[in-house]
Amino acid sequence: PPSEIAIGPTLALAGAMPFRSSLRLALSLPQAARVRLTVHDLAGRQVRAILDDTLPAGPHALTWDGNDAFGKSAASGVYLVRATTPFGETSVRAVRVR
């Protein structure tokens, strides 16, 4: 079978689930690109912007400290972490318990 070529970003959970204090993420980019990494609650509201910067191609280790945009600890629950680039978007679900 033909091998698949990644044309967009890939995002995966890199730590234990559910998480308590911080969430580790693994992001891989097939080419250098501006990346916006955001955390959203299940209602679609943005809880926190983690990253908005240009990254080189390849793997990247990222962390969400579990805080919202105001520096307060986010509530227990399910969150959607979204990576957006000019060549695609991907997301993962994460569960926080406190």
mmCIF file of the C-alpha atoms, coordinates in Angstrom:
data_MODEL
# 
_entry.id   MODEL 
# 
loop_
_atom_site.group_PDB 
_atom_site.id 
_atom_site.type_symbol 
_atom_site.label_atom_id 
_atom_site.label_alt_id 
_atom_site.label_comp_id 
_atom_site.label_asym_id 
_atom_site.label_entity_id 
_atom_site.label_seq_id 
_atom_site.pdbx_PDB_ins_code 
_atom_site.Cartn_x 
_atom_site.Cartn_y 
_atom_site.Cartn_z 
_atom_site.occupancy 
_atom_site.B_iso_or_equiv 
_atom_site.pdbx_formal_charge 
_atom_site.auth_seq_id 
_atom_site.auth_comp_id 
_atom_site.auth_asym_id 
_atom_site.auth_atom_id 
_atom_site.pdbx_PDB_model_num 
ATOM 1  C CA . PRO A 1 1  ? 0.000   0.000  0.000  1.00 0.00 ? 1  PRO A CA 1 
ATOM 2  C CA . PRO A 1 2  ? 1.192   3.556  -0.635 1.00 0.00 ? 2  PRO A CA 1 
ATOM 3  C CA . SER A 1 3  ? 2.603   5.382  2.357  1.00 0.00 ? 3  SER A CA 1 
ATOM 4  C CA . GLU A 1 4  ? 0.631   8.310  3.696  1.00 0.00 ? 4  GLU A CA 1 
ATOM 5  C CA . ILE A 1 5  ? 2.226   11.732 3.625  1.00 0.00 ? 5  ILE A CA 1 
ATOM 6  C CA . ALA A 1 6  ? 1.243   14.162 6.360  1.00 0.00 ? 6  ALA A CA 1 
ATOM 7  C CA . ILE A 1 7  ? -0.035  17.354 4.796  1.00 0.00 ? 7  ILE A CA 1 
ATOM 8  C CA . GLY A 1 8  ? -1.217  19.048 7.988  1.00 0.00 ? 8  GLY A CA 1 
ATOM 9  C CA . PRO A 1 9  ? -0.245  19.273 11.626 1.00 0.00 ? 9  PRO A CA 1 
ATOM 10 C CA . THR A 1 10 ? -0.642  16.331 13.988 1.00 0.00 ? 10 THR A CA 1 
ATOM 11 C CA . LEU A 1 11 ? -1.416  16.819 17.669 1.00 0.00 ? 11 LEU A CA 1 
ATOM 12 C CA . ALA A 1 12 ? -1.409  14.154 20.373 1.00 0.00 ? 12 ALA A CA 1 
ATOM 13 C CA . LEU A 1 13 ? -1.621  13.891 24.132 1.00 0.00 ? 13 LEU A CA 1 
ATOM 14 C CA . ALA A 1 14 ? 1.840   13.149 25.515 1.00 0.00 ? 14 ALA A CA 1 
ATOM 15 C CA . GLY A 1 15 ? 0.994   12.710 29.187 1.00 0.00 ? 15 GLY A CA 1 
ATOM 16 C CA . ALA A 1 16 ? -1.322  10.780 31.455 1.00 0.00 ? 16 ALA A CA 1 
ATOM 17 C CA . MET A 1 17 ? -5.060  11.179 31.049 1.00 0.00 ? 17 MET A CA 1 
ATOM 18 C CA . PRO A 1 18 ? -6.922  12.531 32.867 1.00 0.00 ? 18 PRO A CA 1 
ATOM 19 C CA . PHE A 1 19 ? -4.444  15.240 33.876 1.00 0.00 ? 19 PHE A CA 1 
ATOM 20 C CA . ARG A 1 20 ? -4.360  17.175 37.136 1.00 0.00 ? 20 ARG A CA 1 
ATOM 21 C CA . SER A 1 21 ? -1.974  20.126 36.932 1.00 0.00 ? 21 SER A CA 1 
ATOM 22 C CA . SER A 1 22 ? -0.494  20.412 33.446 1.00 0.00 ? 22 SER A CA 1 
ATOM 23 C CA . LEU A 1 23 ? -1.144  18.814 30.080 1.00 0.00 ? 23 LEU A CA 1 
ATOM 24 C CA . ARG A 1 24 ? 1.703   17.671 27.859 1.00 0.00 ? 24 ARG A CA 1 
ATOM 25 C CA . LEU A 1 25 ? 1.134   17.765 24.106 1.00 0.00 ? 25 LEU A CA 1 
ATOM 26 C CA . ALA A 1 26 ? 3.095   16.521 21.091 1.00 0.00 ? 26 ALA A CA 1 
ATOM 27 C CA . LEU A 1 27 ? 2.748   18.622 17.941 1.00 0.00 ? 27 LEU A CA 1 
ATOM 28 C CA . SER A 1 28 ? 4.322   17.673 14.622 1.00 0.00 ? 28 SER A CA 1 
ATOM 29 C CA . LEU A 1 29 ? 4.547   19.934 11.588 1.00 0.00 ? 29 LEU A CA 1 
ATOM 30 C CA . PRO A 1 30 ? 5.365   18.732 8.059  1.00 0.00 ? 30 PRO A CA 1 
ATOM 31 C CA . GLN A 1 31 ? 6.761   22.194 7.245  1.00 0.00 ? 31 GLN A CA 1 
ATOM 32 C CA . ALA A 1 32 ? 7.554   25.419 9.067  1.00 0.00 ? 32 ALA A CA 1 
ATOM 33 C CA . ALA A 1 33 ? 4.394   27.382 9.787  1.00 0.00 ? 33 ALA A CA 1 
ATOM 34 C CA . ARG A 1 34 ? 2.673   29.842 12.059 1.00 0.00 ? 34 ARG A CA 1 
ATOM 35 C CA . VAL A 1 35 ? 0.830   27.823 14.703 1.00 0.00 ? 35 VAL A CA 1 
ATOM 36 C CA . ARG A 1 36 ? -2.010  28.930 16.921 1.00 0.00 ? 36 ARG A CA 1 
ATOM 37 C CA . LEU A 1 37 ? -2.609  26.485 19.790 1.00 0.00 ? 37 LEU A CA 1 
ATOM 38 C CA . THR A 1 38 ? -5.756  27.157 21.824 1.00 0.00 ? 38 THR A CA 1 
ATOM 39 C CA . VAL A 1 39 ? -7.784  25.447 24.543 1.00 0.00 ? 39 VAL A CA 1 
ATOM 40 C CA . HIS A 1 40 ? -11.596 25.484 24.408 1.00 0.00 ? 40 HIS A CA 1 
ATOM 41 C CA . ASP A 1 41 ? -14.340 24.256 26.715 1.00 0.00 ? 41 ASP A CA 1 
ATOM 42 C CA . LEU A 1 42 ? -17.108 22.016 25.389 1.00 0.00 ? 42 LEU A CA 1 
ATOM 43 C CA . ALA A 1 43 ? -19.318 25.058 24.730 1.00 0.00 ? 43 ALA A CA 1 
ATOM 44 C CA . GLY A 1 44 ? -16.661 26.263 22.260 1.00 0.00 ? 44 GLY A CA 1 
ATOM 45 C CA . ARG A 1 45 ? -15.421 29.170 24.388 1.00 0.00 ? 45 ARG A CA 1 
ATOM 46 C CA . GLN A 1 46 ? -11.678 29.790 24.247 1.00 0.00 ? 46 GLN A CA 1 
ATOM 47 C CA . VAL A 1 47 ? -10.185 29.185 27.672 1.00 0.00 ? 47 VAL A CA 1 
ATOM 48 C CA . ARG A 1 48 ? -6.569  29.925 26.825 1.00 0.00 ? 48 ARG A CA 1 
ATOM 49 C CA . ALA A 1 49 ? -4.232  30.656 23.920 1.00 0.00 ? 49 ALA A CA 1 
ATOM 50 C CA . ILE A 1 50 ? -1.095  28.590 24.498 1.00 0.00 ? 50 ILE A CA 1 
ATOM 51 C CA . LEU A 1 51 ? 0.897   29.530 21.421 1.00 0.00 ? 51 LEU A CA 1 
ATOM 52 C CA . ASP A 1 52 ? 0.742   31.909 18.469 1.00 0.00 ? 52 ASP A CA 1 
ATOM 53 C CA . ASP A 1 53 ? 4.134   31.737 16.793 1.00 0.00 ? 53 ASP A CA 1 
ATOM 54 C CA . THR A 1 54 ? 6.056   30.367 13.830 1.00 0.00 ? 54 THR A CA 1 
ATOM 55 C CA . LEU A 1 55 ? 7.627   26.965 14.460 1.00 0.00 ? 55 LEU A CA 1 
ATOM 56 C CA . PRO A 1 56 ? 10.036  24.947 12.309 1.00 0.00 ? 56 PRO A CA 1 
ATOM 57 C CA . ALA A 1 57 ? 9.044   21.638 10.715 1.00 0.00 ? 57 ALA A CA 1 
ATOM 58 C CA . GLY A 1 58 ? 9.246   18.570 12.933 1.00 0.00 ? 58 GLY A CA 1 
ATOM 59 C CA . PRO A 1 59 ? 8.169   17.505 16.412 1.00 0.00 ? 59 PRO A CA 1 
ATOM 60 C CA . HIS A 1 60 ? 7.444   19.930 19.244 1.00 0.00 ? 60 HIS A CA 1 
ATOM 61 C CA . ALA A 1 61 ? 6.691   19.326 22.937 1.00 0.00 ? 61 ALA A CA 1 
ATOM 62 C CA . LEU A 1 62 ? 4.172   21.798 24.357 1.00 0.00 ? 62 LEU A CA 1 
ATOM 63 C CA . THR A 1 63 ? 2.483   22.206 27.729 1.00 0.00 ? 63 THR A CA 1 
ATOM 64 C CA . TRP A 1 64 ? -0.744  23.756 28.966 1.00 0.00 ? 64 TRP A CA 1 
ATOM 65 C CA . ASP A 1 65 ? -0.321  24.724 32.616 1.00 0.00 ? 65 ASP A CA 1 
ATOM 66 C CA . GLY A 1 66 ? -4.033  24.194 33.311 1.00 0.00 ? 66 GLY A CA 1 
ATOM 67 C CA . ASN A 1 67 ? -4.737  27.890 33.780 1.00 0.00 ? 67 ASN A CA 1 
ATOM 68 C CA . ASP A 1 68 ? -7.224  30.043 31.905 1.00 0.00 ? 68 ASP A CA 1 
ATOM 69 C CA . ALA A 1 69 ? -6.452  33.342 30.155 1.00 0.00 ? 69 ALA A CA 1 
ATOM 70 C CA . PHE A 1 70 ? -6.695  35.172 33.505 1.00 0.00 ? 70 PHE A CA 1 
ATOM 71 C CA . GLY A 1 71 ? -4.159  32.925 35.252 1.00 0.00 ? 71 GLY A CA 1 
ATOM 72 C CA . LYS A 1 72 ? -6.802  31.072 37.274 1.00 0.00 ? 72 LYS A CA 1 
ATOM 73 C CA . SER A 1 73 ? -6.844  27.291 37.448 1.00 0.00 ? 73 SER A CA 1 
ATOM 74 C CA . ALA A 1 74 ? -9.322  25.903 34.914 1.00 0.00 ? 74 ALA A CA 1 
ATOM 75 C CA . ALA A 1 75 ? -12.176 23.796 36.248 1.00 0.00 ? 75 ALA A CA 1 
ATOM 76 C CA . SER A 1 76 ? -12.335 20.022 36.051 1.00 0.00 ? 76 SER A CA 1 
ATOM 77 C CA . GLY A 1 77 ? -13.883 18.883 32.798 1.00 0.00 ? 77 GLY A CA 1 
ATOM 78 C CA . VAL A 1 78 ? -13.327 18.065 29.141 1.00 0.00 ? 78 VAL A CA 1 
ATOM 79 C CA . TYR A 1 79 ? -11.340 20.474 26.986 1.00 0.00 ? 79 TYR A CA 1 
ATOM 80 C CA . LEU A 1 80 ? -10.563 20.623 23.289 1.00 0.00 ? 80 LEU A CA 1 
ATOM 81 C CA . VAL A 1 81 ? -7.003  21.617 22.372 1.00 0.00 ? 81 VAL A CA 1 
ATOM 82 C CA . ARG A 1 82 ? -6.818  22.930 18.793 1.00 0.00 ? 82 ARG A CA 1 
ATOM 83 C CA . ALA A 1 83 ? -3.747  23.502 16.607 1.00 0.00 ? 83 ALA A CA 1 
ATOM 84 C CA . THR A 1 84 ? -4.404  25.771 13.623 1.00 0.00 ? 84 THR A CA 1 
ATOM 85 C CA . THR A 1 85 ? -1.906  26.351 10.801 1.00 0.00 ? 85 THR A CA 1 
ATOM 86 C CA . PRO A 1 86 ? -2.193  27.785 7.271  1.00 0.00 ? 86 PRO A CA 1 
ATOM 87 C CA . PHE A 1 87 ? -2.204  24.201 5.913  1.00 0.00 ? 87 PHE A CA 1 
ATOM 88 C CA . GLY A 1 88 ? -4.663  22.567 8.293  1.00 0.00 ? 88 GLY A CA 1 
ATOM 89 C CA . GLU A 1 89 ? -6.173  22.194 11.722 1.00 0.00 ? 89 GLU A CA 1 
ATOM 90 C CA . THR A 1 90 ? -6.270  19.341 14.215 1.00 0.00 ? 90 THR A CA 1 
ATOM 91 C CA . SER A 1 91 ? -7.521  18.873 17.752 1.00 0.00 ? 91 SER A CA 1 
ATOM 92 C CA . VAL A 1 92 ? -7.480  16.505 20.719 1.00 0.00 ? 92 VAL A CA 1 
ATOM 93 C CA . ARG A 1 93 ? -9.761  16.108 23.717 1.00 0.00 ? 93 ARG A CA 1 
ATOM 94 C CA . ALA A 1 94 ? -8.282  16.255 27.190 1.00 0.00 ? 94 ALA A CA 1 
ATOM 95 C CA . VAL A 1 95 ? -9.873  15.582 30.576 1.00 0.00 ? 95 VAL A CA 1 
ATOM 96 C CA . ARG A 1 96 ? -8.874  17.577 33.652 1.00 0.00 ? 96 ARG A CA 1 
ATOM 97 C CA . VAL A 1 97 ? -9.513  16.485 37.219 1.00 0.00 ? 97 VAL A CA 1 
ATOM 98 C CA . ARG A 1 98 ? -8.565  18.507 40.265 1.00 0.00 ? 98 ARG A CA 1 
# 
